[in-house]
Amino acid sequence: MLLKLLIICVISAISTGEKIRYDNFSLYKIHPQNEKHLKFLNELPKNGDDLHIWKLPTTIGDYASVVSSPEKKDSFEHSLRKRSINYEVMLENIQQAFDDQIMSRKRRDTRNQLFWTNYQTMEDIYEWFHYLAEQHSDIVTVIQAGQSFEGRNITGVKISRQSGRRAILVEGGQVGADWLSPTVVTYIVDQLVRGAEPEILEAAEEFEWHIFPILNPDGHEFSQNADRLWLKNRRPTVGNSIGVDITKNWNSHWGVRGVSFVATDSNYAGLGPFSEVETRAISNYLDSVAGNLAGLLSFRSFGQRLILPFAHTLSHMYNYNETVIIGRRAMGSLAGRYNTQYLVGNSLEVHDGATGSIADWVKHRFNSPLVATYLLRDTGTWGYTLPVNQVLPSCEETFDSVMALVREAKFVGVL
């Protein structure tokens, strides 16, 4: 019943131009201690229509990140206590955190510039890309991978200081509610274009960078304008359901693990690999540069992990052993600035084991030497409500690690 009411509220909000509010919704970080706890938590999507599942645990010692409505709060906490499952209430009112995210960018003139002390809108990003291309026409080109289901451009930039260089594709914004990764990705653009340090100039000269900050423009806009917790794209699917989780829609062991085939679920993987226009558009773009593709870096929040291919197995395939060394050294560089700690490994080892990711597909199809997925800040204290005072530090430390990835990959002979 509550799910039906929420759908009605979303439809009403769209028609009236109002946003869904999450006043007094609580954010929980939940810690399973045994297999029974794991089973209960991983069955929450089936049992709680008014719970928003941001992250589920795969192992004992991992954590779940769950948002509960105020109506569900007492019964949800009771169900945890009666099973002796430890939990923390990280936020009593996530709407206040969302309001703070929006307030930070009011009264700020963003024409011809971006700020990395707050979250950015797609309009601001795209306008800035065109400005960069005008001001740095010798190295920056605006590129289009295609359009979303609702007809929005999937826009990026190509940074090329010398022709014929190997390509690295950088992408973010596959999850609507994830406002951090597009901002981090635009920071990478800014540094590669305007950074003057020798290591930055070298990376910008040795590789051709193809950078798309928002692969899911419809979901991103919907999270900005209607429902801050929206995760999927916006294509109608089954019945009254809308959206597919495009992080799980790529053609590498699609649907094997960590996904749902129920259209109303937030991790619904679609009818098949590349069922979504957004994933098809980017896959076609990657095919167009495949002969020169040295790497792919995918960015998402949250979890503080560097995920290496592949998610379907614990076996270390392709050049995993070299890449994990590179990744650990790079995450050491990331920690050097603010002591932010990342785990490094394949998804089954350090994350959720969900298959069908863009990184796994790129590794399988092209065997590019440097392929990884960043799960950015944090580890469940804030999740998608990450305060704006952590945005710039996230950008800075992540760029440090990207330069370290390139440096270490060259050092061990991977690049």
Tab-separated table of N, CA, C and O in Angstrom, residues 11-65:
chain	number	residue	atom	x	y	z
A	11	ILE	N	3.887	10.675	-9.215
A	11	ILE	CA	3.133	11.137	-10.380
A	11	ILE	C	2.551	12.516	-10.114
A	11	ILE	O	2.595	13.418	-10.949
A	12	SER	N	2.029	12.713	-8.896
A	12	SER	CA	1.450	14.003	-8.532
A	12	SER	C	2.523	15.091	-8.525
A	12	SER	O	2.296	16.206	-8.982
A	13	ALA	N	3.693	14.752	-8.007
A	13	ALA	CA	4.780	15.732	-7.948
A	13	ALA	C	5.199	16.165	-9.340
A	13	ALA	O	5.476	17.335	-9.592
A	14	ILE	N	5.245	15.204	-10.279
A	14	ILE	CA	5.623	15.535	-11.648
A	14	ILE	C	4.613	16.476	-12.269
A	14	ILE	O	4.958	17.460	-12.912
A	15	SER	N	3.330	16.196	-12.048
A	15	SER	CA	2.283	17.001	-12.674
A	15	SER	C	2.188	18.388	-12.063
A	15	SER	O	1.826	19.348	-12.738
A	16	THR	N	2.529	18.541	-10.787
A	16	THR	CA	2.413	19.844	-10.130
A	16	THR	C	3.738	20.585	-10.060
A	16	THR	O	3.770	21.741	-9.657
A	17	GLY	N	4.833	19.905	-10.440
A	17	GLY	CA	6.145	20.536	-10.366
A	17	GLY	C	6.736	20.520	-8.971
A	17	GLY	O	7.751	21.161	-8.726
A	18	GLU	N	6.122	19.782	-8.045
A	18	GLU	CA	6.625	19.709	-6.677
A	18	GLU	C	7.604	18.541	-6.548
A	18	GLU	O	7.565	17.579	-7.299
A	19	LYS	N	8.470	18.651	-5.551
A	19	LYS	CA	9.418	17.584	-5.281
A	19	LYS	C	8.891	16.670	-4.178
A	19	LYS	O	8.233	17.123	-3.241
A	20	ILE	N	9.210	15.390	-4.314
A	20	ILE	CA	8.961	14.465	-3.218
A	20	ILE	C	9.861	14.848	-2.050
A	20	ILE	O	11.047	15.131	-2.224
A	21	ARG	N	9.311	14.887	-0.863
A	21	ARG	CA	10.102	15.203	0.321
A	21	ARG	C	10.244	13.960	1.199
A	21	ARG	O	9.369	13.095	1.222
A	22	TYR	N	11.373	13.907	1.893
A	22	TYR	CA	11.672	12.774	2.760
A	22	TYR	C	11.886	13.247	4.195
A	22	TYR	O	12.852	12.874	4.863
A	23	ASP	N	10.943	14.064	4.666
A	23	ASP	CA	11.011	14.547	6.035
A	23	ASP	C	10.900	13.381	7.014
A	23	ASP	O	9.993	12.541	6.913
A	24	ASN	N	11.836	13.351	7.952
A	24	ASN	CA	11.865	12.360	9.030
A	24	ASN	C	12.107	10.931	8.537
A	24	ASN	O	11.881	9.978	9.288
A	25	PHE	N	12.571	10.772	7.306
A	25	PHE	CA	13.067	9.464	6.872
A	25	PHE	C	14.444	9.268	7.494
A	25	PHE	O	15.264	10.190	7.527
A	26	SER	N	14.713	8.062	7.974
A	26	SER	CA	15.949	7.785	8.717
A	26	SER	C	16.896	6.922	7.896
A	26	SER	O	16.469	6.012	7.179
A	27	LEU	N	18.193	7.219	8.036
A	27	LEU	CA	19.232	6.438	7.370
A	27	LEU	C	19.896	5.517	8.393
A	27	LEU	O	20.364	5.973	9.434
A	28	TYR	N	19.938	4.220	8.064
A	28	TYR	CA	20.505	3.199	8.947
A	28	TYR	C	21.757	2.573	8.330
A	28	TYR	O	21.809	2.335	7.119
A	29	LYS	N	22.708	2.308	9.176
A	29	LYS	CA	23.856	1.479	8.819
A	29	LYS	C	23.771	0.227	9.679
A	29	LYS	O	23.800	0.310	10.914
A	30	ILE	N	23.663	-0.924	9.032
A	30	ILE	CA	23.309	-2.161	9.723
A	30	ILE	C	24.439	-3.172	9.541
A	30	ILE	O	24.965	-3.352	8.434
A	31	HIS	N	24.804	-3.866	10.637
A	31	HIS	CA	25.992	-4.712	10.647
A	31	HIS	C	25.613	-6.172	10.924
A	31	HIS	O	25.306	-6.531	12.074
A	32	PRO	N	25.620	-7.030	9.905
A	32	PRO	CA	25.309	-8.450	10.142
A	32	PRO	C	26.471	-9.177	10.812
A	32	PRO	O	27.636	-8.926	10.494
A	33	GLN	N	26.126	-10.079	11.742
A	33	GLN	CA	27.161	-10.848	12.431
A	33	GLN	C	27.158	-12.335	12.074
A	33	GLN	O	28.050	-13.070	12.483
A	34	ASN	N	26.156	-12.795	11.365
A	34	ASN	CA	26.101	-14.205	10.998
A	34	ASN	C	25.298	-14.373	9.707
A	34	ASN	O	24.761	-13.398	9.162
A	35	GLU	N	25.207	-15.619	9.250
A	35	GLU	CA	24.539	-15.890	7.977
A	35	GLU	C	23.042	-15.588	8.037
A	35	GLU	O	22.446	-15.167	7.039
A	36	LYS	N	22.416	-15.797	9.196
A	36	LYS	CA	20.995	-15.473	9.328
A	36	LYS	C	20.765	-13.977	9.155
A	36	LYS	O	19.785	-13.559	8.533
A	37	HIS	N	21.651	-13.183	9.715
A	37	HIS	CA	21.545	-11.728	9.539
A	37	HIS	C	21.677	-11.354	8.066
A	37	HIS	O	20.912	-10.525	7.551
A	38	LEU	N	22.656	-11.962	7.399
A	38	LEU	CA	22.848	-11.679	5.977
A	38	LEU	C	21.599	-12.005	5.170
A	38	LEU	O	21.165	-11.223	4.321
A	39	LYS	N	21.033	-13.173	5.443
A	39	LYS	CA	19.845	-13.595	4.697
A	39	LYS	C	18.693	-12.637	4.924
A	39	LYS	O	18.004	-12.225	3.968
A	40	PHE	N	18.480	-12.239	6.164
A	40	PHE	CA	17.380	-11.314	6.467
A	40	PHE	C	17.569	-9.991	5.743
A	40	PHE	O	16.637	-9.469	5.119
A	41	LEU	N	18.770	-9.441	5.814
A	41	LEU	CA	19.011	-8.137	5.203
A	41	LEU	C	18.876	-8.196	3.691
A	41	LEU	O	18.340	-7.272	3.068
A	42	ASN	N	19.342	-9.276	3.080
A	42	ASN	CA	19.272	-9.368	1.632
A	42	ASN	C	17.871	-9.681	1.125
A	42	ASN	O	17.619	-9.595	-0.080
A	43	GLU	N	16.971	-10.017	2.043
A	43	GLU	CA	15.569	-10.201	1.659
A	43	GLU	C	14.719	-8.958	1.916
A	43	GLU	O	13.526	-8.945	1.618
A	44	LEU	N	15.331	-7.895	2.430
A	44	LEU	CA	14.587	-6.661	2.693
A	44	LEU	C	13.894	-6.095	1.458
A	44	LEU	O	12.767	-5.598	1.566
A	45	PRO	N	14.513	-6.129	0.267
A	45	PRO	CA	13.792	-5.583	-0.902
A	45	PRO	C	12.466	-6.275	-1.177
A	45	PRO	O	11.546	-5.663	-1.719
A	46	LYS	N	12.335	-7.549	-0.774
A	46	LYS	CA	11.092	-8.282	-1.005
A	46	LYS	C	10.049	-7.978	0.065
A	46	LYS	O	8.851	-8.126	-0.171
A	47	ASN	N	10.506	-7.557	1.252
A	47	ASN	CA	9.596	-7.467	2.394
A	47	ASN	C	9.216	-6.049	2.794
A	47	ASN	O	8.282	-5.859	3.565
A	48	GLY	N	9.936	-5.048	2.273
A	48	GLY	CA	9.686	-3.698	2.761
A	48	GLY	C	9.481	-2.706	1.642
A	48	GLY	O	10.435	-2.136	1.117
A	49	ASP	N	8.228	-2.490	1.243
A	49	ASP	CA	7.949	-1.555	0.149
A	49	ASP	C	8.346	-0.131	0.497
A	49	ASP	O	8.642	0.670	-0.385
A	50	ASP	N	8.328	0.196	1.792
A	50	ASP	CA	8.627	1.570	2.187
A	50	ASP	C	10.040	1.708	2.748
A	50	ASP	O	10.341	2.637	3.480
A	51	LEU	N	10.908	0.768	2.380
A	51	LEU	CA	12.331	0.883	2.671
A	51	LEU	C	13.074	1.187	1.376
A	51	LEU	O	12.779	0.618	0.333
A	52	HIS	N	14.039	2.092	1.453
A	52	HIS	CA	14.904	2.386	0.313
A	52	HIS	C	16.249	1.725	0.572
A	52	HIS	O	16.942	2.069	1.539
A	53	ILE	N	16.611	0.774	-0.279
A	53	ILE	CA	17.838	0.021	-0.087
A	53	ILE	C	18.945	0.680	-0.887
A	53	ILE	O	18.942	0.668	-2.119
A	54	TRP	N	19.906	1.260	-0.202
A	54	TRP	CA	21.050	1.887	-0.876
A	54	TRP	C	22.194	0.904	-1.049
A	54	TRP	O	22.925	0.968	-2.012
A	55	LYS	N	22.351	-0.001	-0.108
A	55	LYS	CA	23.418	-0.993	-0.201
A	55	LYS	C	23.067	-2.190	0.655
A	55	LYS	O	22.559	-2.032	1.761
A	56	LEU	N	23.332	-3.387	0.131
A	56	LEU	CA	23.145	-4.612	0.888
A	56	LEU	C	24.495	-5.278	1.129
A	56	LEU	O	25.405	-5.160	0.311
A	57	PRO	N	24.630	-6.015	2.242
A	57	PRO	CA	25.921	-6.665	2.537
A	57	PRO	C	26.041	-7.991	1.805
A	57	PRO	O	25.049	-8.664	1.525
A	58	THR	N	27.271	-8.384	1.487
A	58	THR	CA	27.509	-9.687	0.881
A	58	THR	C	28.218	-10.642	1.822
A	58	THR	O	28.156	-11.849	1.635
A	59	THR	N	28.896	-10.089	2.830
A	59	THR	CA	29.642	-10.924	3.763
A	59	THR	C	29.421	-10.423	5.182
A	59	THR	O	29.022	-9.276	5.412
A	60	ILE	N	29.686	-11.292	6.135
A	60	ILE	CA	29.700	-10.885	7.537
A	60	ILE	C	30.837	-9.876	7.720
A	60	ILE	O	31.945	-10.082	7.251
A	61	GLY	N	30.551	-8.783	8.381
A	61	GLY	CA	31.524	-7.715	8.510
A	61	GLY	C	31.275	-6.577	7.547
A	61	GLY	O	31.795	-5.480	7.730
A	62	ASP	N	30.496	-6.839	6.492
A	62	ASP	CA	30.066	-5.782	5.583
A	62	ASP	C	28.892	-5.057	6.235
A	62	ASP	O	28.510	-5.355	7.377
A	63	TYR	N	28.279	-4.109	5.535
A	63	TYR	CA	27.170	-3.365	6.121
A	63	TYR	C	26.064	-3.153	5.096
A	63	TYR	O	26.287	-3.221	3.883
A	64	ALA	N	24.877	-2.913	5.608
A	64	ALA	CA	23.747	-2.496	4.786
A	64	ALA	C	23.477	-1.027	5.047
A	64	ALA	O	23.661	-0.530	6.157
A	65	SER	N	23.043	-0.329	3.995
A	65	SER	CA	22.647	1.068	4.111
A	65	SER	C	21.197	1.163	3.659
A	65	SER	O	20.884	0.905	2.494
